[in-house]
Amino acid sequence: MKSFLKLSLIAVLAFLTVNYASAQNRKERKILYNSQYNYEIEPVGVGQDGTKVFKVWGYGKDVNEAVMHAKANAVAACIFKGLPGGEGSAPTPAICTEPNIEVTKSDYFEKFFAVGGKYLQYIAVTNDGDPAGEDRLKIKKGYKVAIYVQVMYDALRKQLESDGIARRLDAGF
């Protein structure tokens, strides 16, 4: 009887351990899929020299919050991910090519992307008023909106280089 009780206890503990481990894996996968550096971007056209023009999506509880997230996503895409090529234009590489720089320089980027942060200096919204129609979608937990933006790409690169975040293009290998 004692051996049956011990065996049952071991089986229950093994079952709980396996379930806990798989729950941890699900949490880690969820974090990976919800990365703040996954953006929805659509090239729109060609901007003035030193700028990039594209459509970017953002999420928020209300339209204004979603618009602010879209602005941050636009700048973050230029820094961390790069931009896809549009009609007749080549893709634009990310400004920061160092792996995991968002983690290693997290203090800098938290300040840079804070509410009212420095990232707003490098962005111009090209559509007037709140997004409407297909650029404004009501979703389960708020809104998903798209805005057309112009990012001052060269000025952003120059600032990140002078702050020691991005490598200069003429720095060599």
PDB file of C-alpha atoms in Angstrom:
ATOM      1  CA  MET A   1       0.000   0.000   0.000  1.00  0.00           C
ATOM      2  CA  LYS A   2       2.851   2.401   0.870  1.00  0.00           C
ATOM      3  CA  SER A   3       4.576   1.725  -2.453  1.00  0.00           C
ATOM      4  CA  PHE A   4       1.313   2.421  -4.331  1.00  0.00           C
ATOM      5  CA  LEU A   5       0.954   5.731  -2.445  1.00  0.00           C
ATOM      6  CA  LYS A   6       4.558   6.695  -3.205  1.00  0.00           C
ATOM      7  CA  LEU A   7       4.138   5.773  -6.864  1.00  0.00           C
ATOM      8  CA  SER A   8       0.937   7.821  -7.101  1.00  0.00           C
ATOM      9  CA  LEU A   9       2.611  10.829  -5.487  1.00  0.00           C
ATOM     10  CA  ILE A  10       5.528  10.623  -7.920  1.00  0.00           C
ATOM     11  CA  ALA A  11       3.131  10.395 -10.891  1.00  0.00           C
ATOM     12  CA  VAL A  12       1.183  13.462  -9.719  1.00  0.00           C
ATOM     13  CA  LEU A  13       4.379  15.471  -9.186  1.00  0.00           C
ATOM     14  CA  ALA A  14       5.682  14.489 -12.626  1.00  0.00           C
ATOM     15  CA  PHE A  15       2.366  15.505 -14.217  1.00  0.00           C
ATOM     16  CA  LEU A  16       2.410  18.901 -12.462  1.00  0.00           C
ATOM     17  CA  THR A  17       6.029  19.529 -13.445  1.00  0.00           C
ATOM     18  CA  VAL A  18       5.349  18.784 -17.117  1.00  0.00           C
ATOM     19  CA  ASN A  19       2.270  21.057 -17.132  1.00  0.00           C
ATOM     20  CA  TYR A  20       4.207  23.881 -15.451  1.00  0.00           C
ATOM     21  CA  ALA A  21       7.048  23.581 -17.960  1.00  0.00           C
ATOM     22  CA  SER A  22       4.695  23.634 -20.939  1.00  0.00           C
ATOM     23  CA  ALA A  23       2.918  26.685 -19.471  1.00  0.00           C
ATOM     24  CA  GLN A  24       6.294  28.430 -19.212  1.00  0.00           C
ATOM     25  CA  ASN A  25       7.024  27.589 -22.856  1.00  0.00           C
ATOM     26  CA  ARG A  26       3.658  29.029 -23.897  1.00  0.00           C
ATOM     27  CA  LYS A  27       4.451  32.261 -22.015  1.00  0.00           C
ATOM     28  CA  GLU A  28       7.833  32.529 -23.713  1.00  0.00           C
ATOM     29  CA  ARG A  29       6.261  31.936 -27.134  1.00  0.00           C
ATOM     30  CA  LYS A  30       3.607  34.558 -26.402  1.00  0.00           C
ATOM     31  CA  ILE A  31       6.303  37.100 -25.540  1.00  0.00           C
ATOM     32  CA  LEU A  32       8.122  36.269 -28.778  1.00  0.00           C
ATOM     33  CA  TYR A  33       4.989  36.701 -30.879  1.00  0.00           C
ATOM     34  CA  ASN A  34       4.029  39.917 -29.099  1.00  0.00           C
ATOM     35  CA  SER A  35       7.433  41.483 -29.665  1.00  0.00           C
ATOM     36  CA  GLN A  36       7.276  45.245 -29.717  1.00  0.00           C
ATOM     37  CA  TYR A  37       9.426  45.180 -32.843  1.00  0.00           C
ATOM     38  CA  ASN A  38       6.891  43.453 -35.097  1.00  0.00           C
ATOM     39  CA  TYR A  39       5.405  46.175 -37.277  1.00  0.00           C
ATOM     40  CA  GLU A  40       2.911  46.396 -40.084  1.00  0.00           C
ATOM     41  CA  ILE A  41       4.414  48.661 -42.720  1.00  0.00           C
ATOM     42  CA  GLU A  42       3.418  49.374 -46.297  1.00  0.00           C
ATOM     43  CA  PRO A  43       5.630  51.452 -48.593  1.00  0.00           C
ATOM     44  CA  VAL A  44       3.719  54.337 -50.152  1.00  0.00           C
ATOM     45  CA  GLY A  45       6.049  56.332 -52.311  1.00  0.00           C
ATOM     46  CA  VAL A  46       9.212  58.349 -52.483  1.00  0.00           C
ATOM     47  CA  GLY A  47       9.798  61.248 -50.119  1.00  0.00           C
ATOM     48  CA  GLN A  48      12.274  64.089 -50.243  1.00  0.00           C
ATOM     49  CA  ASP A  49      15.956  63.247 -50.023  1.00  0.00           C
ATOM     50  CA  GLY A  50      16.814  61.835 -46.621  1.00  0.00           C
ATOM     51  CA  THR A  51      13.237  60.843 -45.771  1.00  0.00           C
ATOM     52  CA  LYS A  52      11.123  57.706 -46.025  1.00  0.00           C
ATOM     53  CA  VAL A  53       7.353  57.773 -46.614  1.00  0.00           C
ATOM     54  CA  PHE A  54       5.186  54.808 -45.665  1.00  0.00           C
ATOM     55  CA  LYS A  55       1.974  53.651 -44.043  1.00  0.00           C
ATOM     56  CA  VAL A  56       2.279  52.183 -40.552  1.00  0.00           C
ATOM     57  CA  TRP A  57      -0.256  50.568 -38.223  1.00  0.00           C
ATOM     58  CA  GLY A  58      -0.635  51.017 -34.469  1.00  0.00           C
ATOM     59  CA  TYR A  59      -2.864  49.603 -31.734  1.00  0.00           C
ATOM     60  CA  GLY A  60      -4.449  51.301 -28.728  1.00  0.00           C
ATOM     61  CA  LYS A  61      -7.446  51.492 -26.432  1.00  0.00           C
ATOM     62  CA  ASP A  62      -8.587  54.633 -28.264  1.00  0.00           C
ATOM     63  CA  VAL A  63      -7.724  56.204 -31.616  1.00  0.00           C
ATOM     64  CA  ASN A  64      -5.264  58.747 -30.181  1.00  0.00           C
ATOM     65  CA  GLU A  65      -3.292  56.067 -28.335  1.00  0.00           C
ATOM     66  CA  ALA A  66      -3.193  53.928 -31.490  1.00  0.00           C
ATOM     67  CA  VAL A  67      -1.899  56.907 -33.508  1.00  0.00           C
ATOM     68  CA  MET A  68       0.879  57.511 -30.953  1.00  0.00           C
ATOM     69  CA  HIS A  69       1.844  53.818 -31.094  1.00  0.00           C
ATOM     70  CA  ALA A  70       1.906  53.999 -34.891  1.00  0.00           C
ATOM     71  CA  LYS A  71       4.285  56.988 -34.747  1.00  0.00           C
ATOM     72  CA  ALA A  72       6.613  55.110 -32.391  1.00  0.00           C
ATOM     73  CA  ASN A  73       6.365  52.005 -34.608  1.00  0.00           C
ATOM     74  CA  ALA A  74       7.383  54.045 -37.649  1.00  0.00           C
ATOM     75  CA  VAL A  75      10.596  55.271 -36.033  1.00  0.00           C
ATOM     76  CA  ALA A  76      11.304  51.919 -34.382  1.00  0.00           C
ATOM     77  CA  ALA A  77      10.942  50.129 -37.722  1.00  0.00           C
ATOM     78  CA  CYS A  78      13.600  52.399 -39.218  1.00  0.00           C
ATOM     79  CA  ILE A  79      15.929  51.737 -36.293  1.00  0.00           C
ATOM     80  CA  PHE A  80      15.480  48.008 -35.633  1.00  0.00           C
ATOM     81  CA  LYS A  81      13.923  46.311 -38.641  1.00  0.00           C
ATOM     82  CA  GLY A  82      14.378  48.366 -41.798  1.00  0.00           C
ATOM     83  CA  LEU A  83      11.745  49.142 -44.404  1.00  0.00           C
ATOM     84  CA  PRO A  84      10.470  47.012 -47.273  1.00  0.00           C
ATOM     85  CA  GLY A  85      11.039  48.209 -50.815  1.00  0.00           C
ATOM     86  CA  GLY A  86       8.187  49.842 -52.662  1.00  0.00           C
ATOM     87  CA  GLU A  87       7.443  50.328 -56.313  1.00  0.00           C
ATOM     88  CA  GLY A  88      10.809  50.812 -57.973  1.00  0.00           C
ATOM     89  CA  SER A  89      12.746  51.260 -54.722  1.00  0.00           C
ATOM     90  CA  ALA A  90      15.045  48.918 -52.878  1.00  0.00           C
ATOM     91  CA  PRO A  91      14.491  47.870 -49.257  1.00  0.00           C
ATOM     92  CA  THR A  92      16.043  50.141 -46.639  1.00  0.00           C
ATOM     93  CA  PRO A  93      18.223  48.380 -44.051  1.00  0.00           C
ATOM     94  CA  ALA A  94      17.809  48.970 -40.338  1.00  0.00           C
ATOM     95  CA  ILE A  95      19.862  51.801 -38.848  1.00  0.00           C
ATOM     96  CA  CYS A  96      21.043  49.629 -35.947  1.00  0.00           C
ATOM     97  CA  THR A  97      22.353  46.295 -37.169  1.00  0.00           C
ATOM     98  CA  GLU A  98      23.792  45.068 -33.861  1.00  0.00           C
ATOM     99  CA  PRO A  99      21.774  42.068 -32.623  1.00  0.00           C
ATOM    100  CA  ASN A 100      19.623  42.712 -29.532  1.00  0.00           C
ATOM    101  CA  ILE A 101      20.594  46.373 -29.340  1.00  0.00           C
ATOM    102  CA  GLU A 102      17.140  47.184 -27.974  1.00  0.00           C
ATOM    103  CA  VAL A 103      18.103  45.115 -24.913  1.00  0.00           C
ATOM    104  CA  THR A 104      21.745  46.157 -24.541  1.00  0.00           C
ATOM    105  CA  LYS A 105      20.932  49.870 -24.890  1.00  0.00           C
ATOM    106  CA  SER A 106      17.506  49.677 -23.227  1.00  0.00           C
ATOM    107  CA  ASP A 107      18.091  52.767 -21.047  1.00  0.00           C
ATOM    108  CA  TYR A 108      18.655  54.901 -24.139  1.00  0.00           C
ATOM    109  CA  PHE A 109      15.652  53.531 -26.024  1.00  0.00           C
ATOM    110  CA  GLU A 110      13.299  53.824 -23.028  1.00  0.00           C
ATOM    111  CA  LYS A 111      14.085  57.544 -22.873  1.00  0.00           C
ATOM    112  CA  PHE A 112      14.014  57.910 -26.651  1.00  0.00           C
ATOM    113  CA  PHE A 113      10.564  56.281 -27.007  1.00  0.00           C
ATOM    114  CA  ALA A 114       9.023  57.718 -23.823  1.00  0.00           C
ATOM    115  CA  VAL A 115       5.753  59.638 -24.119  1.00  0.00           C
ATOM    116  CA  GLY A 116       6.686  62.905 -25.825  1.00  0.00           C
ATOM    117  CA  GLY A 117      10.191  61.513 -26.395  1.00  0.00           C
ATOM    118  CA  LYS A 118      12.874  62.440 -28.864  1.00  0.00           C
ATOM    119  CA  TYR A 119      11.522  60.086 -31.544  1.00  0.00           C
ATOM    120  CA  LEU A 120       8.777  62.604 -32.359  1.00  0.00           C
ATOM    121  CA  GLN A 121      11.401  65.003 -33.784  1.00  0.00           C
ATOM    122  CA  TYR A 122      12.007  62.624 -36.682  1.00  0.00           C
ATOM    123  CA  ILE A 123       8.440  62.049 -37.819  1.00  0.00           C
ATOM    124  CA  ALA A 124       5.876  64.012 -39.787  1.00  0.00           C
ATOM    125  CA  VAL A 125       2.334  62.696 -40.166  1.00  0.00           C
ATOM    126  CA  THR A 126       1.152  63.171 -43.723  1.00  0.00           C
ATOM    127  CA  ASN A 127      -2.585  62.610 -43.252  1.00  0.00           C
ATOM    128  CA  ASP A 128      -4.845  65.233 -41.668  1.00  0.00           C
ATOM    129  CA  GLY A 129      -7.160  64.410 -38.770  1.00  0.00           C
ATOM    130  CA  ASP A 130      -7.954  61.039 -37.288  1.00  0.00           C
ATOM    131  CA  PRO A 131      -7.753  57.983 -39.537  1.00  0.00           C
ATOM    132  CA  ALA A 132     -11.085  56.875 -40.985  1.00  0.00           C
ATOM    133  CA  GLY A 133     -12.478  54.135 -43.198  1.00  0.00           C
ATOM    134  CA  GLU A 134     -10.165  51.204 -43.841  1.00  0.00           C
ATOM    135  CA  ASP A 135      -7.383  52.933 -41.870  1.00  0.00           C
ATOM    136  CA  ARG A 136      -9.419  52.794 -38.645  1.00  0.00           C
ATOM    137  CA  LEU A 137     -10.563  49.402 -37.426  1.00  0.00           C
ATOM    138  CA  LYS A 138     -12.447  48.662 -34.231  1.00  0.00           C
ATOM    139  CA  ILE A 139     -10.991  45.517 -32.688  1.00  0.00           C
ATOM    140  CA  LYS A 140     -11.770  43.549 -29.548  1.00  0.00           C
ATOM    141  CA  LYS A 141      -9.614  45.603 -27.158  1.00  0.00           C
ATOM    142  CA  GLY A 142      -9.626  49.002 -28.856  1.00  0.00           C
ATOM    143  CA  TYR A 143      -8.530  50.285 -32.242  1.00  0.00           C
ATOM    144  CA  LYS A 144      -6.081  49.437 -34.991  1.00  0.00           C
ATOM    145  CA  VAL A 145      -5.259  52.489 -37.080  1.00  0.00           C
ATOM    146  CA  ALA A 146      -2.986  53.256 -40.006  1.00  0.00           C
ATOM    147  CA  ILE A 147      -1.288  56.576 -40.583  1.00  0.00           C
ATOM    148  CA  TYR A 148       0.857  57.851 -43.434  1.00  0.00           C
ATOM    149  CA  VAL A 149       4.176  59.121 -42.108  1.00  0.00           C
ATOM    150  CA  GLN A 150       7.354  60.697 -43.343  1.00  0.00           C
ATOM    151  CA  VAL A 151      10.412  59.779 -41.255  1.00  0.00           C
ATOM    152  CA  MET A 152      13.496  61.976 -41.427  1.00  0.00           C
ATOM    153  CA  TYR A 153      15.669  58.900 -41.914  1.00  0.00           C
ATOM    154  CA  ASP A 154      19.056  60.556 -42.482  1.00  0.00           C
ATOM    155  CA  ALA A 155      18.633  62.908 -39.508  1.00  0.00           C
ATOM    156  CA  LEU A 156      17.602  59.956 -37.315  1.00  0.00           C
ATOM    157  CA  ARG A 157      20.663  57.981 -38.422  1.00  0.00           C
ATOM    158  CA  LYS A 158      22.935  60.957 -37.759  1.00  0.00           C
ATOM    159  CA  GLN A 159      21.494  61.391 -34.245  1.00  0.00           C
ATOM    160  CA  LEU A 160      21.896  57.700 -33.372  1.00  0.00           C
ATOM    161  CA  GLU A 161      25.462  57.752 -34.686  1.00  0.00           C
ATOM    162  CA  SER A 162      26.362  60.825 -32.631  1.00  0.00           C
ATOM    163  CA  ASP A 163      24.810  59.224 -29.527  1.00  0.00           C
ATOM    164  CA  GLY A 164      26.984  56.133 -30.067  1.00  0.00           C
ATOM    165  CA  ILE A 165      24.032  53.821 -30.690  1.00  0.00           C
ATOM    166  CA  ALA A 166      24.449  53.139 -34.423  1.00  0.00           C
ATOM    167  CA  ARG A 167      27.688  52.453 -36.224  1.00  0.00           C
ATOM    168  CA  ARG A 168      28.752  55.077 -38.712  1.00  0.00           C
ATOM    169  CA  LEU A 169      28.513  54.008 -42.324  1.00  0.00           C
ATOM    170  CA  ASP A 170      32.124  55.032 -42.952  1.00  0.00           C
ATOM    171  CA  ALA A 171      33.409  53.156 -39.867  1.00  0.00           C
ATOM    172  CA  GLY A 172      34.376  50.145 -41.996  1.00  0.00           C
ATOM    173  CA  PHE A 173      34.411  46.585 -40.759  1.00  0.00           C
TER     174      PHE A 173
END
